[in-house]
Coordinates of C-alpha atoms in Angstrom, one line a residue:
M1462 CA -12.5 -46.1 -69.5
K1463 CA -15.9 -44.9 -68.4
I1464 CA -15.2 -46.0 -64.8
T1465 CA -11.9 -44.1 -64.8
I1466 CA -13.6 -40.9 -66.1
F1467 CA -16.3 -41.3 -63.4
Y1468 CA -13.7 -41.5 -60.6
L1469 CA -11.8 -38.5 -62.0
L1470 CA -15.0 -36.5 -62.0
L1471 CA -15.7 -37.7 -58.5
V1472 CA -12.3 -36.5 -57.4
F1473 CA -12.6 -33.1 -59.0
I1474 CA -16.1 -32.6 -57.5
S1475 CA -14.8 -33.8 -54.1
L1476 CA -11.8 -31.5 -53.9
P1477 CA -13.7 -28.2 -53.3
L1478 CA -16.0 -30.0 -50.8
L1479 CA -13.0 -31.3 -48.9
A1480 CA -11.5 -27.8 -48.9
L1481 CA -14.8 -26.5 -47.5
S1482 CA -14.9 -29.3 -44.8
V1483 CA -11.5 -28.3 -43.4
E1484 CA -12.4 -27.1 -39.9
K1485 CA -11.9 -23.4 -39.3
K1486 CA -11.2 -22.2 -35.8
V1487 CA -10.3 -18.9 -34.3
Y1488 CA -6.6 -17.9 -34.1
I1489 CA -5.1 -14.7 -32.7
V1490 CA -2.4 -13.3 -35.0
Y1491 CA -0.1 -11.2 -32.9
F1492 CA 2.4 -8.6 -34.3
G1493 CA 3.5 -6.9 -31.1
E1494 CA 2.9 -3.2 -30.5
H1495 CA 1.7 -0.4 -32.7
D1496 CA 4.2 2.2 -33.8
G1497 CA 1.7 5.0 -33.5
K1498 CA 2.0 6.1 -37.1
K1499 CA -1.2 4.6 -38.5
T1500 CA -4.9 5.6 -38.0
L1501 CA -7.3 3.0 -36.7
L1502 CA -8.7 2.5 -40.2
E1503 CA -5.2 2.0 -41.6
I1504 CA -4.5 -0.6 -38.9
E1505 CA -7.6 -2.5 -39.8
N1506 CA -6.8 -2.4 -43.5
T1507 CA -3.4 -3.7 -42.8
H1508 CA -4.8 -6.6 -40.9
H1509 CA -7.2 -7.3 -43.8
S1510 CA -4.2 -7.4 -46.2
Y1511 CA -2.7 -10.2 -44.2
L1512 CA -5.9 -12.1 -44.3
N1513 CA -6.2 -11.5 -48.1
S1514 CA -2.8 -13.0 -48.5
V1515 CA -4.0 -16.4 -47.2
K1516 CA -7.7 -16.3 -48.2
E1517 CA -9.2 -17.1 -51.6
S1518 CA -11.3 -13.9 -51.8
H1519 CA -11.7 -10.5 -50.2
E1520 CA -15.1 -11.5 -49.0
D1521 CA -13.8 -14.5 -47.2
A1522 CA -11.0 -12.4 -45.6
R1523 CA -13.5 -9.8 -44.3
S1524 CA -16.0 -12.3 -43.1
S1525 CA -13.4 -14.3 -41.2
L1526 CA -12.2 -11.3 -39.1
L1527 CA -13.6 -11.2 -35.6
Y1528 CA -11.5 -8.4 -34.0
S1529 CA -8.8 -6.0 -35.1
Y1530 CA -6.8 -5.0 -32.1
K1531 CA -5.9 -1.4 -32.6
N1532 CA -5.4 0.6 -29.4
S1533 CA -2.1 -0.8 -28.1
I1534 CA -2.1 -4.5 -29.1
N1535 CA -1.2 -5.0 -32.7
G1536 CA -3.0 -8.1 -34.0
F1537 CA -6.3 -9.6 -35.0
A1538 CA -8.5 -12.6 -34.3
A1539 CA -9.9 -14.5 -37.3
K1540 CA -11.4 -17.8 -38.4
L1541 CA -8.6 -19.7 -40.1
T1542 CA -7.8 -23.2 -41.3
P1543 CA -4.7 -24.7 -39.8
D1544 CA -2.9 -24.2 -43.1
E1545 CA -3.8 -20.5 -43.2
A1546 CA -2.6 -20.1 -39.6
S1547 CA 0.6 -21.9 -40.5
K1548 CA 1.3 -19.6 -43.5
L1549 CA 0.7 -16.5 -41.3
S1550 CA 3.0 -17.8 -38.6
K1551 CA 5.9 -18.0 -41.1
M1552 CA 5.7 -14.3 -41.9
K1553 CA 8.6 -12.4 -40.4
E1554 CA 6.3 -9.6 -39.0
V1555 CA 4.2 -12.1 -37.0
V1556 CA 5.3 -12.6 -33.4
S1557 CA 3.0 -15.6 -32.7
V1558 CA -0.2 -17.2 -33.9
I1559 CA -2.3 -18.4 -31.0
P1560 CA -5.1 -20.9 -31.3
S1561 CA -8.1 -19.9 -29.2
H1562 CA -8.3 -22.5 -26.5
G1563 CA -11.1 -20.4 -25.2
K1564 CA -12.2 -21.2 -22.1
Y1565 CA -10.9 -18.9 -19.4
R1566 CA -13.1 -19.4 -16.4
S1567 CA -14.4 -16.8 -14.0
Q1568 CA -12.2 -18.2 -10.9
T1569 CA -17.2 -7.0 2.0
T1570 CA -18.3 -6.1 5.4
R1571 CA -15.3 -7.5 7.3
S1572 CA -12.3 -8.0 5.0
W1573 CA -11.3 -4.3 4.8
D1574 CA -11.4 -4.0 8.6
F1575 CA -9.4 -7.1 8.9
V1576 CA -6.6 -6.0 6.6
G1577 CA -6.4 -2.7 8.5
L1578 CA -7.6 -0.3 5.8
N1579 CA -10.1 1.3 8.2
D1580 CA -8.0 1.6 11.4
H1581 CA -4.9 3.7 10.6
S1582 CA -2.6 0.7 10.5
W1583 CA -0.7 1.6 7.3
N1584 CA 2.8 3.0 7.4
R1585 CA 2.2 6.6 8.5
A1586 CA 5.5 7.8 7.3
Q1587 CA 4.5 7.0 3.7
M1588 CA 0.7 7.3 3.8
G1589 CA -0.2 9.8 6.5
D1590 CA -2.6 8.8 9.2
D1591 CA -5.2 7.2 6.9
L1592 CA -4.6 5.7 3.5
L1593 CA -8.3 6.0 2.5
L1594 CA -8.5 9.7 3.4
N1595 CA -5.1 10.5 2.0
A1596 CA -6.1 8.8 -1.3
Q1597 CA -9.5 10.5 -1.2
Y1598 CA -11.0 7.0 -1.3
G1599 CA -9.4 6.5 -4.8
K1600 CA -11.0 9.6 -6.3
N1601 CA -10.7 9.7 -10.1
Q1602 CA -8.7 6.5 -10.3
I1603 CA -10.3 4.2 -13.0
I1604 CA -10.5 0.5 -12.5
G1605 CA -11.3 -1.6 -15.5
V1606 CA -13.0 -5.0 -14.6
V1607 CA -13.0 -7.7 -17.2
D1608 CA -15.7 -10.2 -16.1
S1609 CA -19.4 -11.1 -16.6
G1610 CA -20.7 -7.5 -16.5
V1611 CA -22.4 -5.4 -13.9
W1612 CA -25.8 -5.0 -12.1
P1613 CA -26.0 -1.2 -12.4
E1614 CA -28.9 -0.8 -10.0
S1615 CA -26.9 -2.0 -7.1
A1616 CA -26.3 0.6 -4.4
S1617 CA -22.6 -0.3 -4.6
F1618 CA -22.5 1.6 -8.0
S1619 CA -24.4 4.7 -7.0
D1620 CA -22.8 8.0 -8.2
V1621 CA -24.3 10.2 -5.5
G1622 CA -21.8 12.9 -4.5
M1623 CA -19.2 12.1 -7.2
D1624 CA -17.6 14.6 -9.5
P1625 CA -18.2 14.7 -13.2
V1626 CA -16.5 12.0 -15.3
P1627 CA -12.8 12.8 -15.9
K1628 CA -12.1 14.6 -19.2
T1629 CA -9.3 12.1 -19.9
W1630 CA -11.8 9.3 -20.2
K1631 CA -12.2 8.0 -23.8
G1632 CA -14.5 5.0 -23.2
I1633 CA -18.2 4.5 -24.2
C1634 CA -21.4 3.2 -22.7
Q1635 CA -22.4 0.4 -25.1
E1636 CA -26.1 -0.3 -25.2
G1637 CA -27.7 -3.7 -25.4
V1638 CA -30.4 -5.9 -23.9
A1639 CA -31.7 -4.4 -20.6
F1640 CA -28.8 -1.9 -20.7
N1641 CA -28.8 1.6 -22.0
K1642 CA -26.7 4.8 -21.7
S1643 CA -28.7 5.8 -18.6
H1644 CA -27.2 2.8 -16.7
C1645 CA -23.8 4.5 -16.9
N1646 CA -23.2 7.4 -14.5
R1647 CA -20.4 9.1 -12.7
K1648 CA -19.5 5.8 -11.0
I1649 CA -19.9 3.4 -13.9
I1650 CA -18.3 5.6 -16.5
G1651 CA -17.9 3.0 -19.2
A1652 CA -19.4 -0.3 -20.2
R1653 CA -18.7 -2.6 -23.2
Y1654 CA -19.3 -6.2 -24.1
Y1655 CA -17.5 -8.7 -26.3
V1656 CA -19.3 -11.7 -27.8
K1657 CA -17.8 -12.6 -31.2
G1658 CA -15.6 -15.3 -29.9
F1659 CA -18.4 -16.8 -27.8
Y1660 CA -20.7 -16.6 -30.8
N1661 CA -18.3 -18.4 -33.1
V1662 CA -18.2 -21.4 -30.7
F1663 CA -21.6 -21.5 -29.1
G1664 CA -23.9 -19.5 -31.3
A1665 CA -26.1 -16.7 -30.2
V1666 CA -26.5 -15.8 -26.6
K1667 CA -29.8 -17.2 -25.3
P1668 CA -32.0 -14.6 -23.6
S1669 CA -32.9 -17.1 -21.0
E1670 CA -29.3 -17.6 -20.0
D1671 CA -27.6 -14.1 -20.3
Y1672 CA -28.0 -10.6 -21.5
L1673 CA -26.5 -9.5 -24.8
S1674 CA -25.2 -6.4 -23.1
P1675 CA -22.9 -5.3 -20.3
R1676 CA -25.6 -6.3 -17.8
D1677 CA -24.6 -9.1 -15.4
A1678 CA -26.9 -12.2 -15.3
D1679 CA -24.5 -14.2 -13.1
G1680 CA -23.3 -12.2 -10.1
H1681 CA -19.6 -12.8 -10.5
G1682 CA -18.8 -9.6 -12.3
S1683 CA -20.9 -7.4 -10.0
H1684 CA -19.2 -9.0 -7.0
T1685 CA -15.7 -8.5 -8.2
A1686 CA -16.4 -4.9 -9.3
S1687 CA -17.9 -3.9 -6.0
T1688 CA -15.1 -5.5 -4.0
A1689 CA -12.6 -3.3 -5.9
T1690 CA -14.5 0.0 -6.1
G1691 CA -18.0 -0.4 -4.6
R1692 CA -19.5 2.6 -2.7
Q1693 CA -20.0 2.3 1.1
V1694 CA -23.4 0.7 1.6
P1695 CA -24.8 0.5 5.2
N1696 CA -26.8 -2.5 6.4
A1697 CA -25.7 -4.7 3.6
A1698 CA -26.2 -8.4 4.2
A1699 CA -26.4 -11.8 2.5
L1700 CA -29.7 -13.7 2.4
G1701 CA -31.2 -13.9 5.9
G1702 CA -29.3 -10.9 7.2
I1703 CA -26.1 -12.8 7.5
A1704 CA -22.8 -10.8 7.7
I1705 CA -24.7 -7.5 8.1
G1706 CA -22.6 -4.3 8.1
I1707 CA -21.2 -1.7 5.8
A1708 CA -20.3 -3.2 2.4
S1709 CA -17.5 -1.3 0.6
G1710 CA -14.9 -1.6 -2.1
G1711 CA -11.3 -0.9 -1.4
A1712 CA -11.5 2.4 -3.4
P1713 CA -15.1 3.5 -3.1
M1714 CA -14.7 6.8 -4.9
A1715 CA -12.7 5.3 -7.8
R1716 CA -14.5 5.0 -11.2
L1717 CA -15.6 1.7 -12.7
A1718 CA -15.2 0.7 -16.3
V1719 CA -17.0 -2.6 -17.2
Y1720 CA -15.8 -5.0 -19.9
K1721 CA -18.0 -8.0 -20.2
A1722 CA -16.1 -10.8 -21.9
C1723 CA -17.5 -13.8 -19.9
W1724 CA -20.8 -15.5 -20.7
A1725 CA -23.0 -18.2 -19.3
M1726 CA -22.2 -21.6 -20.7
P1727 CA -25.1 -22.8 -22.9
G1728 CA -27.2 -25.5 -21.4
K1729 CA -25.4 -25.5 -18.0
P1730 CA -26.3 -24.0 -14.6
K1731 CA -24.7 -20.8 -13.7
S1732 CA -23.0 -22.6 -10.8
D1733 CA -20.7 -24.2 -13.4
G1734 CA -19.2 -20.8 -14.0
N1735 CA -18.8 -18.6 -17.1
T1736 CA -16.7 -19.0 -20.1
C1737 CA -14.4 -16.3 -21.5
M1738 CA -13.0 -16.7 -25.0
D1739 CA -9.4 -15.6 -25.6
E1740 CA -10.2 -13.3 -28.5
D1741 CA -13.0 -11.6 -26.5
V1742 CA -10.7 -11.1 -23.4
L1743 CA -7.9 -9.7 -25.5
A1744 CA -10.4 -7.3 -27.2
A1745 CA -11.6 -6.1 -23.8
I1746 CA -8.0 -5.5 -22.6
D1747 CA -7.2 -3.6 -25.8
D1748 CA -10.2 -1.3 -25.4
A1749 CA -9.5 -0.8 -21.7
I1750 CA -6.0 0.4 -22.6
G1751 CA -7.3 2.8 -25.2
D1752 CA -10.1 4.0 -22.9
G1753 CA -7.7 5.1 -20.3
V1754 CA -8.0 2.9 -17.3
D1755 CA -5.5 3.0 -14.5
I1756 CA -5.9 -0.5 -13.1
L1757 CA -7.1 -3.7 -14.8
S1758 CA -8.7 -6.3 -12.6
L1759 CA -9.2 -9.8 -14.1
S1760 CA -10.7 -12.5 -11.8
I1761 CA -10.4 -15.0 -14.6
G1762 CA -7.8 -17.6 -15.6
F1763 CA -7.0 -20.6 -17.7
N1764 CA -5.9 -23.8 -16.1
E1765 CA -3.7 -25.1 -19.0
H1766 CA 0.0 -24.2 -18.8
S1767 CA 0.6 -22.0 -21.8
P1768 CA 3.9 -20.2 -22.5
L1769 CA 3.7 -16.4 -22.2
D1770 CA 3.6 -15.8 -25.9
Q1771 CA 0.5 -18.0 -26.2
D1772 CA -1.3 -16.5 -23.1
V1773 CA -3.6 -13.6 -24.1
I1774 CA -3.8 -12.2 -20.6
A1775 CA 0.0 -12.2 -20.4
I1776 CA 0.2 -10.5 -23.8
G1777 CA -2.6 -8.0 -23.1
S1778 CA -1.2 -7.1 -19.6
L1779 CA 2.3 -6.6 -21.1
H1780 CA 0.9 -3.9 -23.4
A1781 CA -1.0 -2.4 -20.5
A1782 CA 2.2 -2.3 -18.5
S1783 CA 3.9 -0.4 -21.3
K1784 CA 1.3 2.3 -20.7
N1785 CA 1.9 2.1 -16.9
I1786 CA -1.5 0.4 -16.3
L1787 CA -1.3 -2.2 -13.5
T1788 CA -2.9 -5.6 -14.1
V1789 CA -4.1 -7.6 -11.1
C1790 CA -5.2 -11.2 -11.7
S1791 CA -6.5 -14.1 -9.7
A1792 CA -4.1 -17.1 -9.1
G1793 CA -6.8 -19.7 -9.6
N1794 CA -8.7 -22.2 -7.5
G1795 CA -6.8 -25.3 -8.2
G1796 CA -5.3 -25.9 -4.8
P1797 CA -4.0 -27.7 -2.9
S1798 CA -2.4 -29.3 -6.0
P1799 CA 1.1 -28.0 -6.7
A1800 CA 1.9 -26.0 -9.8
S1801 CA -1.8 -25.2 -10.3
L1802 CA -1.4 -21.5 -11.0
A1803 CA -3.0 -19.3 -13.5
N1804 CA -1.7 -15.9 -14.6
I1805 CA 2.0 -16.3 -14.0
A1806 CA 3.3 -13.4 -16.1
P1807 CA 5.9 -11.5 -14.0
W1808 CA 4.4 -8.1 -14.9
V1809 CA 1.0 -8.8 -13.3
I1810 CA 0.1 -9.1 -9.7
T1811 CA -1.0 -12.7 -9.1
V1812 CA -3.3 -12.9 -6.1
A1813 CA -3.8 -16.0 -3.8
A1814 CA -6.7 -16.3 -1.4
S1815 CA -6.7 -16.4 2.4
G1816 CA -9.3 -16.3 5.2
I1817 CA -10.1 -13.5 7.6
D1818 CA -11.0 -13.5 11.3
R1819 CA -14.7 -14.1 10.8
Q1820 CA -16.6 -17.3 10.6
F1821 CA -20.3 -18.1 10.5
S1822 CA -21.1 -20.3 13.4
S1823 CA -24.2 -22.6 13.6
P1824 CA -23.6 -25.2 16.4
V1825 CA -25.6 -28.3 16.9
L1826 CA -27.1 -29.0 20.4
L1827 CA -27.6 -32.7 21.1
G1828 CA -30.2 -34.1 23.4
N1829 CA -27.6 -35.1 25.9
G1830 CA -26.6 -31.4 26.3
M1831 CA -23.4 -31.6 24.2
K1832 CA -22.8 -28.8 21.7
I1833 CA -21.0 -29.6 18.5
Q1834 CA -19.4 -26.7 16.5
G1835 CA -20.9 -26.2 13.1
Y1836 CA -20.7 -23.6 10.3
S1837 CA -23.3 -22.4 7.9
I1838 CA -24.8 -19.5 5.9
S1839 CA -28.2 -21.1 5.7
P1840 CA -30.7 -18.3 6.4
Y1841 CA -33.3 -20.5 8.1
A1842 CA -33.6 -20.7 11.9
M1843 CA -34.6 -23.6 14.2
N1844 CA -35.9 -22.8 17.7
Q1845 CA -36.6 -26.2 19.2
M1846 CA -35.3 -29.8 19.4
Y1847 CA -36.3 -32.3 16.7
P1848 CA -35.7 -36.1 16.3
L1849 CA -32.3 -36.9 14.9
V1850 CA -31.5 -39.7 12.4
Y1851 CA -28.5 -40.9 10.4
A1852 CA -29.2 -41.0 6.6
R1853 CA -28.0 -44.6 6.2
D1854 CA -30.7 -45.7 8.7
V1855 CA -33.6 -44.0 6.9
A1856 CA -32.8 -45.1 3.3
R1857 CA -35.4 -46.2 0.9
L1858 CA -35.7 -50.0 0.5
G1859 CA -33.0 -51.3 -1.9
V1860 CA -30.9 -48.2 -2.0
P1861 CA -27.2 -48.9 -1.5
Q1862 CA -26.0 -47.6 1.9
Y1863 CA -23.2 -45.5 0.5
L1864 CA -25.6 -43.5 -1.6
A1865 CA -28.0 -43.0 1.3
T1866 CA -25.2 -41.9 3.6
Q1867 CA -24.5 -39.0 1.2
C1868 CA -28.2 -38.2 0.8
Q1869 CA -28.1 -38.7 -3.0
P1870 CA -31.3 -37.9 -4.9
D1871 CA -34.2 -40.3 -4.2
T1872 CA -32.4 -42.2 -1.5
L1873 CA -34.3 -41.2 1.7
D1874 CA -37.6 -42.7 2.8
P1875 CA -40.2 -40.0 3.6
Y1876 CA -41.9 -42.1 6.2
K1877 CA -38.7 -42.4 8.2
V1878 CA -37.5 -38.8 7.6
N1879 CA -40.6 -36.7 8.0
G1880 CA -40.1 -34.1 10.8
K1881 CA -36.5 -35.1 11.6
I1882 CA -33.0 -33.7 11.3
V1883 CA -30.8 -35.9 9.1
L1884 CA -27.1 -36.4 9.4
C1885 CA -25.6 -36.8 5.9
F1886 CA -21.9 -37.1 4.8
I1887 CA -20.2 -35.0 2.1
G1888 CA -19.6 -37.0 -1.1
Q1889 CA -20.7 -37.0 -4.7
G1890 CA -23.0 -34.1 -5.8
R1891 CA -23.5 -30.6 -4.6
N1892 CA -23.9 -30.0 -0.9
V1893 CA -27.0 -27.9 -1.5
D1894 CA -28.6 -30.9 -3.3
K1895 CA -28.3 -33.0 -0.2
G1896 CA -30.4 -30.5 1.8
I1897 CA -33.0 -30.6 -1.0
E1898 CA -33.2 -34.4 -0.7
V1899 CA -33.8 -34.1 3.0
S1900 CA -36.4 -31.4 2.5
K1901 CA -38.1 -33.4 -0.2
A1902 CA -38.4 -36.4 2.1
G1903 CA -40.0 -34.1 4.8
G1904 CA -36.9 -33.5 6.9
V1905 CA -36.7 -30.2 8.8
G1906 CA -32.9 -29.9 9.1
L1907 CA -29.6 -31.1 7.7
I1908 CA -26.3 -31.8 9.5
L1909 CA -23.7 -32.1 6.7
A1910 CA -20.7 -34.0 8.0
N1911 CA -17.2 -34.1 6.6
N1912 CA -15.6 -37.4 5.8
Q1913 CA -12.3 -38.4 7.1
D1914 CA -10.4 -37.0 4.1
N1915 CA -12.0 -33.5 4.5
G1916 CA -11.2 -33.5 8.3
N1917 CA -12.3 -30.2 9.8
T1918 CA -12.3 -28.2 6.6
I1919 CA -15.2 -25.6 6.6
F1920 CA -17.7 -25.7 3.8
Y1921 CA -20.4 -22.9 3.6
D1922 CA -23.5 -23.4 1.6
S1923 CA -26.8 -21.4 1.3
H1924 CA -29.2 -24.3 1.9
F1925 CA -32.9 -24.2 1.5
I1926 CA -33.6 -25.6 5.0
S1927 CA -32.0 -25.1 8.4
A1928 CA -28.6 -26.7 7.9
T1929 CA -25.0 -26.7 9.3
G1930 CA -21.7 -28.3 8.4
V1931 CA -19.6 -30.2 11.0
G1932 CA -16.0 -31.6 10.9
Y1933 CA -15.2 -35.3 10.9
D1934 CA -14.6 -35.4 14.6
G1935 CA -17.9 -33.7 15.3
A1936 CA -19.6 -36.2 13.0
V1937 CA -18.2 -39.1 14.9
T1938 CA -19.4 -37.6 18.2
I1939 CA -22.9 -37.2 16.7
L1940 CA -23.0 -40.7 15.4
Q1941 CA -22.0 -42.1 18.8
Y1942 CA -24.8 -40.1 20.4
I1943 CA -27.4 -41.4 17.9
Y1944 CA -26.5 -45.0 18.7
S1945 CA -26.3 -44.4 22.4
T1946 CA -30.0 -43.5 23.0
A1947 CA -33.4 -44.7 21.9
Y1948 CA -34.7 -41.2 21.0
P1949 CA -31.9 -39.0 19.8
T1950 CA -32.8 -35.3 19.3
A1951 CA -30.9 -32.2 18.2
R1952 CA -31.3 -28.5 17.4
I1953 CA -29.4 -26.4 14.8
F1954 CA -28.7 -22.9 16.1
P1955 CA -29.2 -19.9 13.9
V1956 CA -26.1 -18.5 12.1
Q1957 CA -24.0 -15.9 14.0
S1958 CA -20.8 -14.2 12.9
V1959 CA -18.0 -15.0 15.2
S1960 CA -14.3 -14.0 15.4
Y1961 CA -11.7 -16.6 14.5
T1962 CA -8.1 -17.0 15.2
P1963 CA -5.4 -17.6 14.0
A1964 CA -6.0 -15.5 10.9
P1965 CA -5.2 -15.1 8.1
F1966 CA -4.9 -18.7 6.9
M1967 CA -4.5 -19.9 3.3
A1968 CA -7.6 -21.1 1.7
G1969 CA -7.3 -24.8 0.7
Y1970 CA -8.6 -24.1 -2.9
S1971 CA -6.1 -21.3 -3.6
S1972 CA -3.7 -22.4 -6.4
R1973 CA -0.1 -23.0 -5.5
G1974 CA 3.4 -22.6 -7.0
P1975 CA 5.9 -23.4 -8.3
N1976 CA 5.5 -21.4 -11.5
H1977 CA 5.0 -24.1 -14.2
V1978 CA 6.4 -21.9 -17.0
D1979 CA 9.5 -20.4 -15.3
A1980 CA 10.3 -21.7 -11.8
H1981 CA 12.6 -18.8 -11.3
I1982 CA 9.7 -16.4 -11.0
L1983 CA 7.9 -16.9 -7.7
K1984 CA 4.1 -16.9 -7.9
P1985 CA 1.6 -16.0 -6.5
D1986 CA 2.9 -12.6 -5.6
I1987 CA 0.5 -11.8 -2.8
T1988 CA -2.5 -13.0 -0.8
A1989 CA -5.7 -11.2 0.1
P1990 CA -9.1 -12.1 1.6
G1991 CA -11.0 -14.5 -0.6
L1992 CA -13.2 -16.6 1.8
Q1993 CA -16.9 -15.7 2.2
I1994 CA -16.6 -12.1 1.0
L1995 CA -19.8 -10.1 1.0
A1996 CA -20.3 -7.9 -2.1
A1997 CA -22.9 -6.8 -4.7
W1998 CA -24.8 -9.5 -6.6
S1999 CA -26.9 -9.7 -9.7
E2000 CA -30.6 -9.8 -9.0
A2001 CA -31.0 -12.0 -12.1
S2002 CA -29.1 -14.7 -10.3
S2003 CA -29.5 -16.5 -7.0
P2004 CA -27.2 -17.1 -4.0
T2005 CA -26.3 -20.6 -5.2
K2006 CA -26.6 -19.9 -9.0
L2007 CA -28.5 -23.2 -9.3
P2008 CA -31.4 -23.3 -11.8
Y2009 CA -34.0 -24.3 -9.2
D2010 CA -33.0 -21.6 -6.7
R2011 CA -35.5 -18.9 -7.1
R2012 CA -34.3 -16.7 -4.3
S2013 CA -32.8 -13.3 -5.0
T2014 CA -30.4 -11.1 -3.0
K2015 CA -28.7 -7.8 -3.5
F2016 CA -25.5 -8.9 -1.8
N2017 CA -24.0 -12.4 -1.6
L2018 CA -21.2 -14.2 0.2
Y2019 CA -18.8 -15.8 -2.3
S2020 CA -15.4 -17.4 -2.2
G2021 CA -12.4 -17.8 -4.5
T2022 CA -9.2 -16.1 -5.7
S2023 CA -11.8 -14.2 -7.9
M2024 CA -12.7 -12.4 -4.6
S2025 CA -9.1 -11.8 -3.4
C2026 CA -8.0 -10.3 -6.7
P2027 CA -10.2 -7.1 -6.5
H2028 CA -9.1 -6.5 -2.9
V2029 CA -5.6 -5.9 -4.3
S2030 CA -7.0 -3.9 -7.3
G2031 CA -8.8 -1.6 -4.9
V2032 CA -5.7 -1.0 -2.7
A2033 CA -3.6 -0.5 -5.8
A2034 CA -5.9 2.3 -6.8
L2035 CA -5.5 4.0 -3.4
L2036 CA -1.7 3.8 -3.7
R2037 CA -1.9 5.2 -7.2
A2038 CA -4.0 8.1 -6.0
V2039 CA -1.5 8.9 -3.2
H2040 CA 1.5 8.4 -5.5
P2041 CA 0.4 9.3 -9.1
N2042 CA 4.0 9.4 -10.3
W2043 CA 4.8 5.9 -9.1
S2044 CA 5.4 3.2 -11.7
I2045 CA 3.4 0.1 -11.6
S2046 CA 6.5 -1.8 -10.5
A2047 CA 6.7 0.5 -7.5
I2048 CA 3.1 -0.1 -6.6
K2049 CA 3.6 -3.8 -6.9
S2050 CA 6.7 -3.7 -4.8
A2051 CA 5.0 -1.6 -2.1
L2052 CA 2.1 -4.1 -1.9
M2053 CA 4.4 -7.1 -1.8
T2054 CA 6.6 -5.8 1.0
T2055 CA 4.0 -4.2 3.3
G2056 CA 2.9 -6.0 6.5
L2057 CA 0.0 -4.7 8.6
Y2058 CA 0.5 -4.7 12.3
R2059 CA -2.7 -5.3 14.3
E2060 CA -2.9 -4.8 18.0
S2061 CA -5.8 -7.3 18.2
C2062 CA -3.4 -10.2 17.6
N2063 CA 0.0 -8.6 18.5
S2064 CA 1.6 -9.7 15.4
I2065 CA 1.6 -9.2 11.6
C2066 CA -1.6 -11.1 11.0
F2067 CA -2.2 -10.0 7.4
W2068 CA 0.6 -10.0 5.0
F2069 CA 0.8 -8.6 1.5
G2070 CA 3.9 -10.6 0.6
S2071 CA 5.6 -13.2 -1.5
F2072 CA 3.8 -16.5 -1.5
P2073 CA 5.9 -19.0 -3.5
A2074 CA 5.4 -22.8 -3.8
Y2075 CA 3.1 -23.6 -1.0

């Protein structure tokens, strides 16, 4: 009898503990659109009433609420148990309950000339002789960028010569770490940050990793914002003076509204990318709609294939569309795999990435007089011949050959490498790390060779020593030379910008169709420059974003559909300035059906057009 009572007491004691141990996660409860009849306070109270109906106390209901979406999107984000989420999902007013899968990822001196924006090549019957002038460079259009924040000191965000902030603007300049109201101006007219979802999963933002404010510690947000709407900056260049020229956004007189919803991943290098939680992104979109942006630019995406009613960017952009706000999104960097798309909602412009007619040449001169084409953005020059070796032949004793061939860490023998150029093959690990291994062993230069699978694909890396990358065919030629002479030598030439044809060409990393949710909707919609684009950068970051890279630069070359997306955002702002009465569908249609004729190649060599399953 005593044993039975003991077990009953144990069960009664355990039940509340079990209830407490049920894992809570963030869910977004979505009701659709507001009817416009309630105040913001009434909306928040209504959201609390739904939480009260499934929570045990008012205190629990209030503490569980992360965001109440009140501007256009009707819904809230809260910490719920699966049972609480299930109860809410059964209510007739609820459209959907979305678990926060959380981890959206954050996916130019020449590109605007290449697409013809600066040379009167747009359709003159529609736009006049010059789209930029006719649109007054996007004057008073407002582009909202949801990303990792902004580096406000960049010359790309100067407000010199700009008119006062439009009276229609309803946004704020939210202060935080290393960011105050003085960092907003007539260019950056608004700045906000969203961290509640991040905090719920990862805890507080570490000062050593990011700023708890709209300030950009990464570079990605500043790069995308300046590509869309950066001012014209003369003599801008990447580290080492590479790609020097006038850096400009597509709509340099448009206004910028910053919505920081993407944060550094704790304990990981910035090169691994940012993370953007669903609930934070949706809060940013909701505020942007209420603030009065004209264009939303999101260079972020989620790789999982979610139906549209479970996709917060699709939901948020649908509400933006109802207010005639155009949303432009990156297609993702999952190529060349098929059906690798992100952001497939039919009401957004989904942007793929393509190359332009510029490459960064850094040839290799061999001791026999043969020149092998190479490509690089390494800022370090070499002005003489040096001994040349193959990494496999200068490995440390006992190191497997395949590791030495790839210049893996601690594989090279300093006695054999000192003062030499080393030929390494691409493989495991970062390309930049291979140059570090060569430098650590005393090498003066790196020739990074493609393997047979990579062929002649071009890889650009900002190495710490003189370095260049060669295709597989070039690598074979260099190896044949090394083994044909007793004292092989080589020189790596400094980087030069060179013209390239044919262009454009699709970037290998650009995500492809078919649309995995609805194959009847062709995606991506459009392609734009996304390969080695020069734009503003965070001075709290480095060109490689690696923790041991202490270099700093005001402008950086970066690649991805993240870079192609703001190209379209900028042009969309120009079209909207010229045609303020056009619907967002008309703007999307105009972009997708416009080809630019260029005399330099006697053909349509850049195409804003449909790009289905590639």
